[in-house]
mmCIF file of C-alpha atoms in Angstrom:
data_model
loop_
_atom_site.group_PDB
_atom_site.id
_atom_site.type_symbol
_atom_site.label_atom_id
_atom_site.label_comp_id
_atom_site.label_asym_id
_atom_site.label_seq_id
_atom_site.Cartn_x
_atom_site.Cartn_y
_atom_site.Cartn_z
ATOM 1 C CA MET A 19 -9.595 48.341 -32.244
ATOM 2 C CA VAL A 20 -10.391 45.264 -33.362
ATOM 3 C CA ALA A 21 -6.994 44.073 -33.230
ATOM 4 C CA GLN A 22 -7.695 44.926 -29.786
ATOM 5 C CA ALA A 23 -10.133 42.760 -28.986
ATOM 6 C CA LEU A 24 -8.562 40.337 -30.720
ATOM 7 C CA LEU A 25 -5.421 40.346 -28.721
ATOM 8 C CA ILE A 26 -8.084 40.490 -26.152
ATOM 9 C CA LYS A 27 -9.784 37.204 -26.628
ATOM 10 C CA ALA A 28 -6.881 36.054 -27.276
ATOM 11 C CA GLY A 29 -5.001 35.851 -24.688
ATOM 12 C CA VAL A 30 -8.658 35.072 -22.802
ATOM 13 C CA ASN A 31 -7.876 31.828 -24.210
ATOM 14 C CA PHE A 32 -4.856 31.451 -23.321
ATOM 15 C CA ALA A 33 -5.554 31.811 -19.666
ATOM 16 C CA SER A 34 -8.420 29.802 -19.544
ATOM 17 C CA GLY A 35 -6.111 27.496 -21.204
ATOM 18 C CA PHE A 36 -3.549 27.553 -19.009
ATOM 19 C CA LEU A 37 -5.961 27.608 -15.614
ATOM 20 C CA LYS A 38 -8.361 24.982 -16.534
ATOM 21 C CA GLY A 39 -5.177 22.855 -17.157
ATOM 22 C CA LYS A 40 -3.597 23.656 -13.530
ATOM 23 C CA GLU A 41 -7.270 22.672 -12.276
ATOM 24 C CA GLU A 42 -6.906 19.468 -13.818
ATOM 25 C CA GLN A 43 -3.828 19.290 -13.023
ATOM 26 C CA ASN A 44 -3.853 20.206 -9.317
ATOM 27 C CA GLN A 45 -6.993 17.077 -8.861
ATOM 28 C CA TYR A 46 -4.268 14.712 -10.272
ATOM 29 C CA GLU A 47 -2.044 15.389 -7.686
ATOM 30 C CA LYS A 48 -4.753 14.941 -4.728
ATOM 31 C CA LYS A 49 -5.127 11.492 -5.990
ATOM 32 C CA ALA A 50 -1.555 10.938 -6.112
ATOM 33 C CA GLN A 51 -1.719 12.678 -2.599
ATOM 34 C CA LEU A 52 -4.173 9.921 -1.224
ATOM 35 C CA ALA A 53 -2.798 7.643 -3.358
ATOM 36 C CA LEU A 54 0.322 8.134 -1.692
ATOM 37 C CA GLN A 55 -1.546 9.078 2.012
ATOM 38 C CA ASN A 56 -3.440 5.066 1.817
ATOM 39 C CA ALA A 57 0.368 3.636 0.857
ATOM 40 C CA GLN A 58 1.763 5.127 4.365
ATOM 41 C CA VAL A 59 -1.472 3.388 6.138
ATOM 42 C CA TYR A 60 -0.744 0.223 3.943
ATOM 43 C CA ARG A 61 3.003 -0.337 4.932
ATOM 44 C CA GLN A 62 1.610 0.775 8.335
ATOM 45 C CA ASN A 63 -0.250 -2.128 8.545
ATOM 46 C CA ALA A 64 2.405 -4.256 7.455
ATOM 47 C CA ALA A 65 4.046 -3.838 10.143
ATOM 48 C CA ASN A 66 1.497 -3.726 12.687
ATOM 49 C CA ILE A 67 0.631 -6.984 11.708
ATOM 50 C CA ARG A 68 4.030 -8.757 11.608
ATOM 51 C CA LEU A 69 4.459 -7.126 15.663
ATOM 52 C CA SER A 70 1.676 -8.630 16.430
ATOM 53 C CA GLY A 71 2.601 -11.762 14.956
ATOM 54 C CA ALA A 72 5.986 -12.027 16.322
ATOM 55 C CA GLN A 73 3.946 -11.109 19.925
ATOM 56 C CA ASN A 74 1.169 -13.914 19.068
ATOM 57 C CA GLU A 75 4.174 -16.495 18.073
ATOM 58 C CA ASP A 76 6.013 -15.693 21.024
ATOM 59 C CA ALA A 77 2.755 -16.590 23.619
ATOM 60 C CA LEU A 78 1.723 -19.847 20.937
ATOM 61 C CA ARG A 79 5.574 -20.890 21.973
ATOM 62 C CA SER A 80 5.334 -20.690 25.490
ATOM 63 C CA GLN A 81 2.215 -22.552 25.470
ATOM 64 C CA LYS A 82 4.249 -25.194 23.344
ATOM 65 C CA ARG A 83 6.319 -25.265 26.508
ATOM 66 C CA ALA A 84 4.247 -25.496 28.860
ATOM 67 C CA THR A 85 1.760 -28.387 26.449
ATOM 68 C CA VAL A 86 4.838 -30.401 26.389
ATOM 69 C CA ALA A 87 6.063 -29.648 30.032
ATOM 70 C CA SER A 88 3.112 -29.842 31.889
ATOM 71 C CA ALA A 89 2.686 -33.669 28.860
ATOM 72 C CA SER A 90 6.992 -35.568 30.565
ATOM 73 C CA ALA A 91 5.738 -34.503 34.330
ATOM 74 C CA ALA A 92 2.257 -36.910 33.925
ATOM 75 C CA ALA A 93 4.010 -39.271 32.003
ATOM 76 C CA GLY A 94 6.869 -38.844 34.579
ATOM 77 C CA GLU A 95 4.464 -39.443 37.723
ATOM 78 C CA ALA A 96 2.404 -41.792 35.972
ATOM 79 C CA GLY A 97 5.702 -44.243 35.729
ATOM 80 C CA MET A 98 6.090 -43.644 31.699
ATOM 81 C CA GLY A 99 9.767 -41.560 32.053
ATOM 82 C CA GLU A 100 11.824 -42.128 29.258
ATOM 83 C CA SER A 101 9.780 -44.807 27.467
ATOM 84 C CA PRO A 102 9.450 -44.915 23.829
ATOM 85 C CA THR A 103 6.376 -44.857 23.357
ATOM 86 C CA THR A 104 6.309 -41.274 25.671
ATOM 87 C CA THR A 105 9.021 -39.815 24.137
ATOM 88 C CA THR A 106 7.179 -40.260 20.675
ATOM 89 C CA ALA A 107 4.439 -38.999 21.783
ATOM 90 C CA LEU A 108 5.504 -35.852 23.241
ATOM 91 C CA ALA A 109 7.638 -35.526 19.889
ATOM 92 C CA THR A 110 4.848 -35.541 17.765
ATOM 93 C CA THR A 111 3.035 -33.048 20.268
ATOM 94 C CA SER A 112 5.699 -31.135 20.228
ATOM 95 C CA ALA A 113 5.531 -30.819 15.899
ATOM 96 C CA ALA A 114 1.914 -30.826 16.203
ATOM 97 C CA LEU A 115 2.260 -27.907 17.969
ATOM 98 C CA GLU A 116 5.744 -26.270 16.118
ATOM 99 C CA GLN A 117 3.157 -26.647 12.742
ATOM 100 C CA ASN A 118 0.811 -24.906 13.582
ATOM 101 C CA ILE A 119 3.021 -21.784 15.720
ATOM 102 C CA LEU A 120 4.560 -21.784 11.373
ATOM 103 C CA ASN A 121 1.186 -22.447 10.192
ATOM 104 C CA GLU A 122 0.711 -19.297 11.626
ATOM 105 C CA ARG A 123 4.114 -17.158 10.848
ATOM 106 C CA TYR A 124 3.359 -17.941 7.189
ATOM 107 C CA ARG A 125 -0.429 -16.466 7.903
ATOM 108 C CA VAL A 126 0.715 -13.101 8.765
ATOM 109 C CA GLU A 127 3.926 -12.690 6.750
ATOM 110 C CA SER A 128 1.276 -13.629 3.294
ATOM 111 C CA GLU A 129 -0.955 -10.395 5.129
ATOM 112 C CA ALA A 130 2.118 -8.332 5.895
ATOM 113 C CA GLU A 131 3.139 -9.188 1.598
ATOM 114 C CA ASN A 132 -0.406 -8.342 0.606
ATOM 115 C CA TYR A 133 -0.489 -5.014 2.462
ATOM 116 C CA LEU A 134 3.130 -4.207 1.028
ATOM 117 C CA TYR A 135 2.395 -5.734 -2.423
ATOM 118 C CA GLN A 136 -0.946 -2.765 -1.862
ATOM 119 C CA ALA A 137 0.979 0.008 -1.115
ATOM 120 C CA MET A 138 3.821 -0.518 -4.076
ATOM 121 C CA VAL A 139 0.180 -0.637 -6.020
ATOM 122 C CA GLU A 140 -1.060 2.670 -4.680
ATOM 123 C CA GLU A 141 2.290 4.561 -4.884
ATOM 124 C CA ALA A 142 2.826 3.323 -8.505
ATOM 125 C CA ASN A 143 -0.935 4.751 -9.465
ATOM 126 C CA ALA A 144 0.468 8.197 -7.695
ATOM 127 C CA LYS A 145 3.217 8.544 -10.212
ATOM 128 C CA GLN A 146 0.052 7.403 -12.999
ATOM 129 C CA TYR A 147 -1.675 10.513 -11.523
ATOM 130 C CA ARG A 148 1.302 12.516 -11.340
ATOM 131 C CA LYS A 149 1.812 11.990 -15.799
ATOM 132 C CA GLU A 150 -1.692 12.247 -16.157
ATOM 133 C CA GLY A 151 -2.406 15.334 -14.812
ATOM 134 C CA GLN A 152 1.014 16.878 -16.050
ATOM 135 C CA ASN A 153 -0.429 15.598 -19.620
ATOM 136 C CA ARG A 154 -3.226 17.415 -19.036
ATOM 137 C CA PHE A 155 -1.620 20.472 -17.916
ATOM 138 C CA SER A 156 0.263 20.086 -21.631
ATOM 139 C CA GLY A 157 -2.991 19.261 -23.587
ATOM 140 C CA ASN A 158 -5.304 22.310 -22.001
ATOM 141 C CA LEU A 159 -1.713 24.961 -22.297
ATOM 142 C CA LEU A 160 -1.969 23.842 -25.977
ATOM 143 C CA SER A 161 -5.499 23.771 -26.611
ATOM 144 C CA GLY A 162 -4.922 27.837 -24.619
ATOM 145 C CA LEU A 163 -2.641 27.989 -27.053
ATOM 146 C CA SER A 164 -4.164 26.728 -30.756
ATOM 147 C CA SER A 165 -7.209 29.288 -29.591
ATOM 148 C CA SER A 166 -5.906 32.267 -29.517
ATOM 149 C CA LEU A 167 -3.743 31.612 -32.247
ATOM 150 C CA SER A 168 -6.690 30.766 -34.040
ATOM 151 C CA SER A 169 -8.548 33.672 -32.783
ATOM 152 C CA LEU A 170 -5.975 36.329 -34.303
ATOM 153 C CA PHE A 171 -6.065 34.634 -37.322
#
């Protein structure tokens, strides 16, 4: 009778360690899944910012062409046509507008790269959560085993 009670106690201790470990592992797996979902959102944000950046860049280039064409037409109507002063002014205007476009491209790419970096961090966190979950499960399993063996002796 006493031996049977000891075996039951040992089984309960082992099951307790197993179940506690499994629960902790599941909690860490949920954290890992959430981190992977966050990474997916960051990657989507990077794609969206690049898409909208490309559309904005196209619009800015169109505006640049319209501005330079308008200034060139105005210079032609004023009789300044292709004078060195007009050519220099148009080139300076074009270069300044192009610099604005390139600055915007740099801003968009920096933001997209930041999102991708955050996605990589979340993926690394997910990997760590899974490792921690496995470690917690193993630790609780060993603790349950130890408790069950110590209850027998």
